[in-house]
Coordinates of C-alpha atoms in Angstrom, one line a residue:
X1 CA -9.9 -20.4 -30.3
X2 CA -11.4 -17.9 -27.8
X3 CA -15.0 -18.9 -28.4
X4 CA -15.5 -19.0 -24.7
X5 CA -14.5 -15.8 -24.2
X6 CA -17.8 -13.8 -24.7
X7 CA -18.2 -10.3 -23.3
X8 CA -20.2 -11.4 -20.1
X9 CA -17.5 -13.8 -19.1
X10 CA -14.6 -10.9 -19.9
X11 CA -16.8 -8.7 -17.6
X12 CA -16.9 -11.6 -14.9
X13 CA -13.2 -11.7 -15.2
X14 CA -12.6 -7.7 -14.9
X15 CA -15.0 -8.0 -11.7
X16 CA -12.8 -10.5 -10.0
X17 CA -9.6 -9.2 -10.8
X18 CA -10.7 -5.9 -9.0
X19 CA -11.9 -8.0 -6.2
X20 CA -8.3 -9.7 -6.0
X21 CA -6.8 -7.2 -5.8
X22 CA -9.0 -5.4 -3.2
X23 CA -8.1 -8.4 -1.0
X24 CA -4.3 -8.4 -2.0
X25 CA -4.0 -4.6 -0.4
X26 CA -4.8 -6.1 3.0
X27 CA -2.9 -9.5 2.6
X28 CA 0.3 -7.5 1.5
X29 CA -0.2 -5.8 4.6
X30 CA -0.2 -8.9 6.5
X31 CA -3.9 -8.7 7.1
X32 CA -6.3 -11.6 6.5
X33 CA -9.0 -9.5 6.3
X34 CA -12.6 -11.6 4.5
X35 CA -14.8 -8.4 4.8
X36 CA -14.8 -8.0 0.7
X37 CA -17.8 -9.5 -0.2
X38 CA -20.0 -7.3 2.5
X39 CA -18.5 -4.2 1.0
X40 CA -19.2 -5.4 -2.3
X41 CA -22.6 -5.8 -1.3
X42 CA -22.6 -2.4 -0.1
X43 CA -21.4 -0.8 -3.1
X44 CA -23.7 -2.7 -5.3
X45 CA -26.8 -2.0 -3.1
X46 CA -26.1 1.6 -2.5
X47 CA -25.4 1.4 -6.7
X48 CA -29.0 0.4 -7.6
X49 CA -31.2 2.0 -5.1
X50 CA -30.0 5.3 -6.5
X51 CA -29.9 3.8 -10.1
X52 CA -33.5 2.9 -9.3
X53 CA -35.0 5.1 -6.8
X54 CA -33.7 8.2 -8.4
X55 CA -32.1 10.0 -11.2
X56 CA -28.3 10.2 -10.4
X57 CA -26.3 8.8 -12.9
X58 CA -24.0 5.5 -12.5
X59 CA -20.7 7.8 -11.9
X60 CA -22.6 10.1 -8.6
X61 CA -24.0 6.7 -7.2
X62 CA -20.7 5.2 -8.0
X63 CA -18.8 7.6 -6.2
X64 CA -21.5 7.7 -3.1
X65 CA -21.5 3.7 -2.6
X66 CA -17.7 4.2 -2.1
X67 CA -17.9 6.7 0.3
X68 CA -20.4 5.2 2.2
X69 CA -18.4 1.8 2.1
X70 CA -15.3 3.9 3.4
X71 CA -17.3 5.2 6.5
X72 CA -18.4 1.8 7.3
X73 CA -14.4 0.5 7.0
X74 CA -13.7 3.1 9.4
X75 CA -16.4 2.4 12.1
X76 CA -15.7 -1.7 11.6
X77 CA -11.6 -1.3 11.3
X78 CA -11.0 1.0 14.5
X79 CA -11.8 -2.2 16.8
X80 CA -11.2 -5.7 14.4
X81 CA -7.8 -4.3 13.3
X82 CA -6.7 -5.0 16.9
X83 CA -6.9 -8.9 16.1
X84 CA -4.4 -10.8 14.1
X85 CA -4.3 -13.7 12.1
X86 CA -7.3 -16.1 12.3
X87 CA -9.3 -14.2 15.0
X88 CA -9.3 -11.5 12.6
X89 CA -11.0 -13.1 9.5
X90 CA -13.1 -14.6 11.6
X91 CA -14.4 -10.9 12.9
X92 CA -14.4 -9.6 9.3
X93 CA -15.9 -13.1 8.2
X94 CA -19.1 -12.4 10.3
X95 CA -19.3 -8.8 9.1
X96 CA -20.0 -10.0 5.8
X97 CA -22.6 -12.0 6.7
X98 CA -24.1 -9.4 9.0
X99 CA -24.4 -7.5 6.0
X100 CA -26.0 -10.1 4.0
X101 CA -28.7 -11.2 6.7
X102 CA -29.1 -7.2 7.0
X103 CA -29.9 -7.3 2.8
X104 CA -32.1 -10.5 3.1
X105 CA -34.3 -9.7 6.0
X106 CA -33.7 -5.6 6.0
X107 CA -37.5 -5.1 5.4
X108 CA -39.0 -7.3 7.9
X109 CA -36.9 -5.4 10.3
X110 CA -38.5 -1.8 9.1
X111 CA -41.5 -3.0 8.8
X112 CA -41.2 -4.5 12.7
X113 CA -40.1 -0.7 14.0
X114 CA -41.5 1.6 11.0
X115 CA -45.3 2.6 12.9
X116 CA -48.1 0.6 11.5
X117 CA -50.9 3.0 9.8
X118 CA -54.4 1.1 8.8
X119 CA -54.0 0.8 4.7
X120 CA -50.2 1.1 4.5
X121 CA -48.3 -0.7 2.5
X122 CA -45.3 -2.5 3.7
X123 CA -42.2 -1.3 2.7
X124 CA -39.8 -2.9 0.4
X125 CA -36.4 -1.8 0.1
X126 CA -34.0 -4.5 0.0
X127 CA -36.5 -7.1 -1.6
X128 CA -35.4 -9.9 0.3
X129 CA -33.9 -12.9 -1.3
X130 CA -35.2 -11.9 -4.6
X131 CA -33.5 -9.1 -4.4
X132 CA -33.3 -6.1 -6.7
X133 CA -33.8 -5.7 -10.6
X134 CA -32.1 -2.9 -12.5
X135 CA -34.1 -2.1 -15.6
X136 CA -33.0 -3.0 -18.8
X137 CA -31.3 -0.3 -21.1
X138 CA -29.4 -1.1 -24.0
X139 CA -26.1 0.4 -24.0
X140 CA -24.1 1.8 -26.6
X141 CA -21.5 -0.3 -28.2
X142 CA -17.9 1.1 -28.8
X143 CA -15.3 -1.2 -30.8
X144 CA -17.1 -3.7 -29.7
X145 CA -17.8 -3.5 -26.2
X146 CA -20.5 -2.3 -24.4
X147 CA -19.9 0.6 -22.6
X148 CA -20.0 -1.2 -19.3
X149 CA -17.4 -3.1 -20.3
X150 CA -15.3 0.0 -20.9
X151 CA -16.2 1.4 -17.6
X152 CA -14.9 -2.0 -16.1
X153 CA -11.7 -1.7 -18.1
X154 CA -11.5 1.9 -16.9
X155 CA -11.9 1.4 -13.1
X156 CA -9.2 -1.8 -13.4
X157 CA -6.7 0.5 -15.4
X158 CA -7.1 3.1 -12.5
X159 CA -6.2 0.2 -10.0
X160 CA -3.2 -1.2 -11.8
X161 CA -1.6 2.5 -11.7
X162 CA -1.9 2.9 -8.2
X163 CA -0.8 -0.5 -7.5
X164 CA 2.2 -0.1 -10.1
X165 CA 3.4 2.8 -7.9
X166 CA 2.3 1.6 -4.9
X167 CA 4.8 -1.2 -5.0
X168 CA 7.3 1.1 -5.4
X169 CA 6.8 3.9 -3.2
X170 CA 7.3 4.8 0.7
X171 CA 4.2 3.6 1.4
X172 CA 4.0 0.2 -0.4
X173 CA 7.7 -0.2 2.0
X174 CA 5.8 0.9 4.8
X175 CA 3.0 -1.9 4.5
X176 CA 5.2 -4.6 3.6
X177 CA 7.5 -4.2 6.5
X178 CA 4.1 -4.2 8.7
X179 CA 3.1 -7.4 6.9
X180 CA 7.1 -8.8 7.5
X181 CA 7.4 -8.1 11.2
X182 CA 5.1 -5.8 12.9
X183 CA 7.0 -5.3 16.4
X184 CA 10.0 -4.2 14.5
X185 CA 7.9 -1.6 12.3
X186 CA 6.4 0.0 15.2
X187 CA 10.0 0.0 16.9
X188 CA 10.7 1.9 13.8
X189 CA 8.7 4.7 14.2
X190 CA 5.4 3.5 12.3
X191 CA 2.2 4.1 13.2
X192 CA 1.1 0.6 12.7
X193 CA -2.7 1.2 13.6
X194 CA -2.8 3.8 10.9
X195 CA -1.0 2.5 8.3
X196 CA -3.4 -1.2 8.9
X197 CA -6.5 0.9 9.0
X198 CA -5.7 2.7 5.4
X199 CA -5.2 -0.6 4.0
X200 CA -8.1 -2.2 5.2
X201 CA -10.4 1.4 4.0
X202 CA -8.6 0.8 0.5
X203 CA -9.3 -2.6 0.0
X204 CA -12.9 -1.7 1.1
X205 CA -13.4 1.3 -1.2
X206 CA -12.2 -1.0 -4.0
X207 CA -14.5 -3.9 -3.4
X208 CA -17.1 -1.0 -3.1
X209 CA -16.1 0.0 -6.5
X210 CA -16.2 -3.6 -7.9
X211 CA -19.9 -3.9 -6.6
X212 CA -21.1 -0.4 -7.9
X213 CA -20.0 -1.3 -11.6
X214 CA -21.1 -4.7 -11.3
X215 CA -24.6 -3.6 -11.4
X216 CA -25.1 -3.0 -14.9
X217 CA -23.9 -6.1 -15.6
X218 CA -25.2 -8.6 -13.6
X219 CA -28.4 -6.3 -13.5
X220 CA -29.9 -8.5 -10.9
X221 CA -28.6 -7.7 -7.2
X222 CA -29.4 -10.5 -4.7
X223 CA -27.5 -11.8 -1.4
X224 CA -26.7 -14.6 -2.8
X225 CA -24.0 -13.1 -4.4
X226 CA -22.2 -12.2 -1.7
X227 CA -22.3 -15.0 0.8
X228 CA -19.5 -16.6 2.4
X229 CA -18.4 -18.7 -0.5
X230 CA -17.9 -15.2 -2.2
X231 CA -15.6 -14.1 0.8
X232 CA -14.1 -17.7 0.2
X233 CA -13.4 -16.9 -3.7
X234 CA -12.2 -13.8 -3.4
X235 CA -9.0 -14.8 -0.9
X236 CA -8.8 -17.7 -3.3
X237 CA -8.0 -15.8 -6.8
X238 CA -5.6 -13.5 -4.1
X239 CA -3.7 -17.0 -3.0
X240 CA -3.5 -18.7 -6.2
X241 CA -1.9 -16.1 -7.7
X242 CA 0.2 -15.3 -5.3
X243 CA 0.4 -12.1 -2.8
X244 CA 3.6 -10.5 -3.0
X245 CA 3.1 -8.6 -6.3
X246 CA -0.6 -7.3 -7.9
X247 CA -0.1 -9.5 -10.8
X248 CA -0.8 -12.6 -8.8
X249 CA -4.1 -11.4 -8.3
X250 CA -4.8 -10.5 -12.0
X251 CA -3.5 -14.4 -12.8
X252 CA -5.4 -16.1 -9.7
X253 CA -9.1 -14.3 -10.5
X254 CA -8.4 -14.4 -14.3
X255 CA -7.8 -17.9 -14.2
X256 CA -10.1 -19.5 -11.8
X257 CA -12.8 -17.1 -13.4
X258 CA -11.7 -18.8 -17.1
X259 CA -11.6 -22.3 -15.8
X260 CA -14.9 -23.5 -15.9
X261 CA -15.7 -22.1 -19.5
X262 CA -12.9 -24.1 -20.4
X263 CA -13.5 -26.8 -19.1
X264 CA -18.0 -27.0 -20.3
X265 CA -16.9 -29.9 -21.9
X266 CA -16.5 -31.6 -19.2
X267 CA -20.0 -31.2 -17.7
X268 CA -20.2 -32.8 -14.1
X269 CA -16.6 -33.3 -14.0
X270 CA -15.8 -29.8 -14.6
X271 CA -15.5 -29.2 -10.4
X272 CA -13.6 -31.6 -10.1
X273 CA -10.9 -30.8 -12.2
X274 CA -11.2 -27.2 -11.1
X275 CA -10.5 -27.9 -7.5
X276 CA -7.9 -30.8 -8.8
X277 CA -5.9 -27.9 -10.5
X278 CA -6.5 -25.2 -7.6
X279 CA -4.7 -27.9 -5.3
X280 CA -1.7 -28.9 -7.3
X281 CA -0.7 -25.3 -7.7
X282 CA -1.1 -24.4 -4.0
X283 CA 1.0 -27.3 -3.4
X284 CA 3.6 -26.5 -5.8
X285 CA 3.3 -23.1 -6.1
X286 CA 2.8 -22.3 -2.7
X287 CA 4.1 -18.1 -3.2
X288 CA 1.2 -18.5 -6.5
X289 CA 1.3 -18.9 -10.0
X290 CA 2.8 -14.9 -10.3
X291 CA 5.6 -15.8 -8.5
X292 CA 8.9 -14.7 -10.8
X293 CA 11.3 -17.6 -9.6
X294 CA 9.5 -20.0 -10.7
X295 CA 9.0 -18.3 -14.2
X296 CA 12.8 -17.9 -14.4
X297 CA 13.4 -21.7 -13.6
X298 CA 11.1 -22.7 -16.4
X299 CA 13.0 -20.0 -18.6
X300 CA 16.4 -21.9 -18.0
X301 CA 14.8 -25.4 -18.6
X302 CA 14.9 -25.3 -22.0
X303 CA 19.0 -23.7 -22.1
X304 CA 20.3 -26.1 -19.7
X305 CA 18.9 -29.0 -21.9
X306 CA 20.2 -27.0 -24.9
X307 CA 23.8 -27.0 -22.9
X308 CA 23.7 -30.5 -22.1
X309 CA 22.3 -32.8 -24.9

């Protein structure tokens, strides 16, 4: 019954769900931030130049390609986070592609500045659109999965905690009356800058975090794989599940990531009915798939037509 659910697509999935929810931070704060994908890129190129270039193991480089994406969060929140709305992805929108120009042509640009010497060879960093290929290394296999797996699993357990108590705490209040009416929070007594910019550093240490342990997996790190219709996907698996609690996230990238396995049968068609089904449930779901009143109603479906034969 699962056949489709081999251990690269269950990675896949545990990839985007951390990537949903790295978006959902910033969209509970009222933020339509579309920066993800760049700091993903980040945190996977920071990854496997270290996993490559020297001997630090996956956990230091994982920990250094999150602390680098954090810096740059601070440097590009301090001035986008004073737009709102639409002006605001589009800022963080062209971020992410600065980033992925910067990873396609990075070495043409030190090669144009570095200072030419007769018989020296260019240098190659970034690797251009090729990009760059992590060595294979079989890992070990525990209960079933490979070890990668249960560092993904790991990493998304660690997420669902904090977001199970964020939701709860002063905090998680804090950014959800930002995201409900931010004159009124301020009025309050909020610092509203601050508050915005932690958001927007956690969602981009998380998406760092999501790139760094994508590396063993997907092995080969191009920038491809973070263009804008990654940015796109991202909000997507955030919207379809719905934004108000971080299980919509989990259901949107679980089940947009699932979808086209599914539906291989299909073939050509297979698009098609993707983006058929992605539509209906915006339309009629429009607070996402995760949304509990909806749930409920479906629950009391079946009674009422048990009350009323």
């Amino acid at each position: 019954m699962l056949s489709w659910l081999t251990v690269p697509v269950f990675d896949a999935i545990l990839i985007n769900m951390m990537l949903a929810l790295s978006i959902y931070l910033t969209l509970f704060t009222g933020l339509l931030s579309l920066a993800n994908a760049g700091f993903m890129a980040i945190g996977a190129y920071v990854t496997v130049l270290l996993l490559t270039g020297t001997t630090l193991p996956l956990g230091a480089a994982f920990g250094l390609s999150i602390s680098i994406a954090v810096l740059v969060a601070l440097l590009l929140g301090l001035p986008v986070l004073r737009l709102q709305g639409v002006y605001l992805a589009i800022a963080t929108l062209g971020f992410g592609e600065i980033v992925r120009l910067l990873l396609l042509n990075g070495d043409k640009l030190i090669n144009l500045v570095k200072p030419s010497q007769p018989g020296s060879e260019p240098v190659v960093l970034f690797n251009g659109a090729e990009g760059i290929t992590l060595p294979f290394q079989l890992d070990p296999v525990w209960l079933g999965l490979p070890k990668t797996t249960w560092e993904l699993l790991a990493y998304l357990c660690v997420l669902l905690y904090f977001f199970m108590r964020l939701q709860r705490s002063q905090l998680g209040r804090i950014l959800a009356s930002i995201r409900q009416d931010e004159a009124a929070a301020a009025a309050l007594g909020i610092a509203v800058v601050r508050y915005k910019l932690l958001a927007f550093v956690l969602g981009a240490a998380i998406a760092a975090g999501a790139g760094a342990l994508s590396v063993p997996v997907v092995r080969v790190i191009e920038p491809a794989n973070y263009s804008f219709s990654q940015a796109v996907n991202i909000l997507a698996w955030a919207v379809l599940g719905g934004t108000t609690h971080w299980a919509g996230p989990l259901v949107g990238a679980g089940l947009l990531t699932s979808l086209p396995e599914l539906l291989r049968f299909l073939k050509e068609q297979r698009d098609v009915v993707n983006g058929l089904i992605l539509m209906l449930a915006i339309i009629y779901l429009p607070r996402g798939l995760a949304d509990p009143r909806f749930w409920q109603q479906l629950w009391r479906l079946p009674k009422k037509r048990e009350q009323h034969p």
